[in-house]
mmCIF file of C-alpha atoms and ligand atoms in Angstrom:
data_model
loop_
_atom_site.group_PDB
_atom_site.id
_atom_site.type_symbol
_atom_site.label_atom_id
_atom_site.label_comp_id
_atom_site.label_asym_id
_atom_site.label_seq_id
_atom_site.Cartn_x
_atom_site.Cartn_y
_atom_site.Cartn_z
ATOM 1 C CA UNK A 4 0.000 0.000 0.000
ATOM 2 C CA UNK A 5 2.753 2.502 0.941
ATOM 3 C CA UNK A 6 4.751 1.623 -2.191
ATOM 4 C CA UNK A 7 1.732 2.349 -4.369
ATOM 5 C CA UNK A 8 1.049 5.621 -2.534
ATOM 6 C CA UNK A 9 4.670 6.708 -2.930
ATOM 7 C CA UNK A 10 4.692 5.773 -6.623
ATOM 8 C CA UNK A 11 1.524 7.813 -7.134
ATOM 9 C CA UNK A 12 3.187 10.719 -5.314
ATOM 10 C CA UNK A 13 6.347 10.733 -7.455
ATOM 11 C CA UNK A 14 4.665 9.818 -10.748
ATOM 12 C CA UNK A 15 1.020 10.894 -10.553
ATOM 13 C CA UNK A 16 -0.606 9.526 -13.749
ATOM 14 C CA UNK A 17 -2.727 12.672 -13.966
ATOM 15 C CA UNK A 18 -0.045 15.353 -13.533
ATOM 16 C CA UNK A 19 -2.334 18.318 -14.136
ATOM 17 C CA UNK A 20 -6.083 18.552 -13.608
ATOM 18 C CA UNK A 21 -7.825 21.129 -15.815
ATOM 19 C CA UNK A 22 -10.297 23.553 -14.292
ATOM 20 C CA UNK A 23 -12.068 26.805 -15.163
ATOM 21 C CA UNK A 24 -12.633 29.675 -12.761
ATOM 22 C CA UNK A 25 -16.294 30.451 -12.138
ATOM 23 C CA UNK A 26 -15.556 33.891 -10.673
ATOM 24 C CA UNK A 27 -12.643 36.304 -10.431
ATOM 25 C CA UNK A 28 -10.104 35.447 -7.744
ATOM 26 C CA UNK A 29 -6.565 36.185 -6.597
ATOM 27 C CA UNK A 30 -3.897 33.563 -5.936
ATOM 28 C CA UNK A 31 -0.424 34.534 -4.635
ATOM 29 C CA UNK A 32 -1.064 38.118 -5.766
ATOM 30 C CA UNK A 33 -2.074 37.134 -9.306
ATOM 31 C CA UNK A 34 -5.506 38.272 -10.418
ATOM 32 C CA UNK A 35 -7.344 35.507 -12.268
ATOM 33 C CA UNK A 36 -10.443 36.645 -14.159
ATOM 34 C CA UNK A 37 -13.665 34.654 -14.258
ATOM 35 C CA UNK A 38 -13.944 31.978 -16.957
ATOM 36 C CA UNK A 39 -10.183 31.332 -17.183
ATOM 37 C CA UNK A 40 -8.677 27.903 -17.924
ATOM 38 C CA UNK A 41 -6.262 26.879 -15.192
ATOM 39 C CA UNK A 42 -4.312 23.744 -14.333
ATOM 40 C CA UNK A 43 -4.044 22.283 -10.825
ATOM 41 C CA UNK A 44 -0.854 20.272 -10.575
ATOM 42 C CA UNK A 45 -0.671 17.217 -8.299
ATOM 43 C CA UNK A 46 2.843 16.672 -9.725
ATOM 44 C CA UNK A 47 4.087 20.022 -8.414
ATOM 45 C CA UNK A 48 2.230 19.695 -5.111
ATOM 46 C CA UNK A 49 3.818 16.270 -4.553
ATOM 47 C CA UNK A 50 7.327 17.770 -4.653
ATOM 48 C CA UNK A 51 6.827 20.827 -2.388
ATOM 49 C CA UNK A 52 9.757 20.996 0.067
ATOM 50 C CA UNK A 53 7.662 22.593 2.807
ATOM 51 C CA UNK A 54 5.292 19.594 2.941
ATOM 52 C CA UNK A 55 7.450 16.574 2.118
ATOM 53 C CA UNK A 56 10.809 15.502 3.543
ATOM 54 C CA UNK A 57 13.282 14.900 0.695
ATOM 55 C CA UNK A 58 10.546 14.909 -1.970
ATOM 56 C CA UNK A 59 12.856 13.548 -4.709
ATOM 57 C CA UNK A 60 13.609 10.400 -2.666
ATOM 58 C CA UNK A 61 11.497 7.238 -3.089
ATOM 59 C CA UNK A 62 10.466 6.663 0.529
ATOM 60 C CA UNK A 63 7.266 4.586 0.916
ATOM 61 C CA UNK A 64 7.431 4.695 4.725
ATOM 62 C CA UNK A 65 6.571 8.405 4.698
ATOM 63 C CA UNK A 66 2.971 7.110 4.428
ATOM 64 C CA UNK A 67 3.238 4.862 7.509
ATOM 65 C CA UNK A 68 0.899 5.699 10.425
ATOM 66 C CA UNK A 69 3.937 6.735 12.527
ATOM 67 C CA UNK A 70 5.084 9.364 10.005
ATOM 68 C CA UNK A 71 1.886 10.081 8.026
ATOM 69 C CA UNK A 72 3.629 12.896 6.133
ATOM 70 C CA UNK A 73 0.769 13.136 3.672
ATOM 71 C CA UNK A 74 -1.761 14.120 6.331
ATOM 72 C CA UNK A 75 -0.529 17.657 6.981
ATOM 73 C CA UNK A 76 -2.903 19.157 4.446
ATOM 74 C CA UNK A 77 -6.172 17.865 2.966
ATOM 75 C CA UNK A 78 -4.990 18.479 -0.622
ATOM 76 C CA UNK A 79 -1.348 17.488 -0.179
ATOM 77 C CA UNK A 80 -1.491 14.013 -1.761
ATOM 78 C CA UNK A 81 -3.912 14.158 -4.667
ATOM 79 C CA UNK A 82 -3.124 11.609 -7.404
ATOM 80 C CA UNK A 83 -6.871 10.927 -7.560
ATOM 81 C CA UNK A 84 -7.853 14.595 -7.489
ATOM 82 C CA UNK A 85 -9.975 15.996 -4.679
ATOM 83 C CA UNK A 86 -13.323 17.498 -3.864
ATOM 84 C CA UNK A 87 -16.582 16.524 -5.502
ATOM 85 C CA UNK A 88 -14.950 15.134 -8.677
ATOM 86 C CA UNK A 89 -12.392 12.980 -6.916
ATOM 87 C CA UNK A 90 -11.757 9.693 -8.716
ATOM 88 C CA UNK A 91 -14.533 7.189 -8.101
ATOM 89 C CA UNK A 92 -12.271 4.308 -9.207
ATOM 90 C CA UNK A 93 -9.524 4.772 -6.626
ATOM 91 C CA UNK A 94 -10.292 1.666 -4.590
ATOM 92 C CA UNK A 95 -10.746 -0.415 -7.734
ATOM 93 C CA UNK A 96 -7.412 0.928 -9.054
ATOM 94 C CA UNK A 97 -5.660 -0.059 -5.822
ATOM 95 C CA UNK A 98 -7.083 -3.593 -5.912
ATOM 96 C CA UNK A 99 -6.064 -4.015 -9.584
ATOM 97 C CA UNK A 100 -2.503 -2.849 -8.950
ATOM 98 C CA UNK A 101 -2.141 -5.162 -5.955
ATOM 99 C CA UNK A 102 -3.486 -8.192 -7.866
ATOM 100 C CA UNK A 103 -1.177 -7.601 -10.861
ATOM 101 C CA UNK A 104 1.863 -7.054 -8.612
ATOM 102 C CA UNK A 105 1.001 -10.136 -6.546
ATOM 103 C CA UNK A 106 0.994 -12.381 -9.633
ATOM 104 C CA UNK A 107 4.109 -10.808 -11.164
ATOM 105 C CA UNK A 108 6.179 -10.875 -7.978
ATOM 106 C CA UNK A 109 5.156 -14.472 -7.258
ATOM 107 C CA UNK A 110 6.627 -15.574 -10.607
ATOM 108 C CA UNK A 111 9.481 -13.172 -11.333
ATOM 109 C CA UNK A 112 12.264 -11.203 -9.805
ATOM 110 C CA UNK A 113 12.145 -7.875 -11.636
ATOM 111 C CA UNK A 114 15.405 -5.976 -12.166
ATOM 112 C CA UNK A 115 16.484 -2.677 -13.678
ATOM 113 C CA UNK A 116 20.073 -1.795 -14.625
ATOM 114 C CA UNK A 117 22.016 -0.637 -11.538
ATOM 115 C CA UNK A 118 21.613 3.134 -11.218
ATOM 116 C CA UNK A 119 18.750 3.192 -13.714
ATOM 117 C CA UNK A 120 16.698 6.387 -13.694
ATOM 118 C CA UNK A 121 13.416 6.378 -15.530
ATOM 119 C CA UNK A 122 12.988 9.148 -18.110
ATOM 120 C CA UNK A 123 9.341 10.057 -18.257
ATOM 121 C CA UNK A 124 6.847 12.409 -19.799
ATOM 122 C CA UNK A 125 3.946 13.561 -17.633
ATOM 123 C CA UNK A 126 1.734 14.659 -20.557
ATOM 124 C CA UNK A 127 -0.996 13.709 -21.438
ATOM 125 C CA UNK A 128 -0.680 11.054 -18.752
ATOM 126 C CA UNK A 129 2.598 9.958 -17.190
ATOM 127 C CA UNK A 130 4.596 7.329 -19.077
ATOM 128 C CA UNK A 131 8.248 6.203 -19.298
ATOM 129 C CA UNK A 132 9.740 7.466 -22.582
ATOM 130 C CA UNK A 133 12.259 4.595 -22.964
ATOM 131 C CA UNK A 134 9.801 1.685 -22.878
ATOM 132 C CA UNK A 135 10.923 0.866 -19.309
ATOM 133 C CA UNK A 136 13.719 -1.707 -19.855
ATOM 134 C CA UNK A 137 13.346 -4.294 -17.087
ATOM 135 C CA UNK A 138 14.497 -7.888 -16.759
ATOM 136 C CA UNK A 139 11.984 -10.493 -15.603
ATOM 137 C CA UNK A 140 13.841 -13.415 -14.035
ATOM 138 C CA UNK A 141 11.554 -16.436 -13.513
ATOM 139 C CA UNK A 142 11.540 -17.742 -9.964
ATOM 140 C CA UNK A 143 11.697 -21.480 -9.318
ATOM 141 C CA UNK A 144 8.202 -22.965 -8.785
HETATM 142 C C1 HEM B 23 -4.183 4.783 -10.698
HETATM 143 C C2 HEM B 23 -5.337 4.871 -11.348
HETATM 144 C C3 HEM B 23 -6.171 6.146 -11.428
HETATM 145 C C4 HEM B 23 -5.792 7.448 -11.272
HETATM 146 C C5 HEM B 23 -4.419 8.008 -10.963
HETATM 147 C C6 HEM B 23 -6.987 8.252 -11.456
HETATM 148 C C7 HEM B 23 -7.019 9.645 -11.365
HETATM 149 C C8 HEM B 23 -8.161 10.423 -11.414
HETATM 150 C C9 HEM B 23 -8.217 11.851 -11.199
HETATM 151 C C10 HEM B 23 -7.027 12.755 -10.900
HETATM 152 C C11 HEM B 23 -9.516 12.241 -11.310
HETATM 153 C C12 HEM B 23 -10.064 13.648 -11.094
HETATM 154 C C13 HEM B 23 -10.180 14.400 -12.387
HETATM 155 C C14 HEM B 23 -10.667 15.811 -12.123
HETATM 156 O O1 HEM B 23 -10.862 16.228 -10.981
HETATM 157 O O2 HEM B 23 -10.835 16.546 -13.121
HETATM 158 C C15 HEM B 23 -10.283 11.042 -11.617
HETATM 159 C C16 HEM B 23 -11.657 11.036 -11.834
HETATM 160 C C17 HEM B 23 -12.355 9.924 -12.213
HETATM 161 N N1 HEM B 23 -11.899 8.628 -12.272
HETATM 162 FE FE1 HEM B 23 -10.001 8.026 -11.915
HETATM 163 N N2 HEM B 23 -8.054 7.430 -11.711
HETATM 164 C C18 HEM B 23 -7.604 6.135 -11.693
HETATM 165 C C19 HEM B 23 -8.370 4.987 -11.888
HETATM 166 C C20 HEM B 23 -9.714 4.975 -12.181
HETATM 167 C C21 HEM B 23 -10.508 3.765 -12.410
HETATM 168 C C22 HEM B 23 -9.950 2.338 -12.320
HETATM 169 C C23 HEM B 23 -11.767 4.182 -12.692
HETATM 170 C C24 HEM B 23 -13.007 3.384 -13.027
HETATM 171 C C25 HEM B 23 -13.093 2.076 -12.974
HETATM 172 C C26 HEM B 23 -11.779 5.651 -12.637
HETATM 173 C C27 HEM B 23 -12.877 6.449 -12.872
HETATM 174 C C28 HEM B 23 -12.924 7.815 -12.701
HETATM 175 C C29 HEM B 23 -14.113 8.635 -12.925
HETATM 176 C C30 HEM B 23 -15.478 8.156 -13.416
HETATM 177 C C31 HEM B 23 -13.759 9.962 -12.620
HETATM 178 C C32 HEM B 23 -14.637 11.216 -12.705
HETATM 179 C C33 HEM B 23 -15.292 11.500 -11.387
HETATM 180 C C34 HEM B 23 -16.109 12.788 -11.453
HETATM 181 O O3 HEM B 23 -15.865 13.644 -12.289
HETATM 182 O O4 HEM B 23 -16.995 12.946 -10.581
HETATM 183 N N3 HEM B 23 -10.513 6.085 -12.314
HETATM 184 N N4 HEM B 23 -9.440 9.957 -11.671
#
């Protein structure tokens, strides 16, 4: 569970959520007129230094009950969006990921090259740009 949460933090599949302002507002001193297209970025929010310790480090245990780093703000961890249009498939997505990983990890040891860093493109939804070269080594039955 923590590994999936941390993966969704570092590589949110939906990096930017489009919205439109319904009335004029001001954010950080910028005036935003009514009826303006804006983007809300989970990707950026997930790397804010003031909310996450070492945001560029893969650290699943930041989601453990003892540390619960993601609970400082209601909209701090938002790979599934937030508010009234929050993803309705989030529990289904979690179950799917766990089932697929369970079957893969039961049969294979999965390796990347030592020091491998995944190049990726967050638009339109996040994907590795190099085809994700991994080795699947079958485990003995
Ligand atoms: C890891 C997998 C998934 C991610 C990261 C994800 C992400 C999101 C995000 C960010 C939104 C909010 C969009 C917005 O506010 O404009 C959303 C909405 C939605 N998602 Fe997902 N989703 C995932 C899986 C699924 C699955 C498996 C289903 C259905 C089986 C699903 C169905 C929906 C629907 C219907 C909405 C629209 C809800 C509404 O507008 O009220 N999602 N999703």
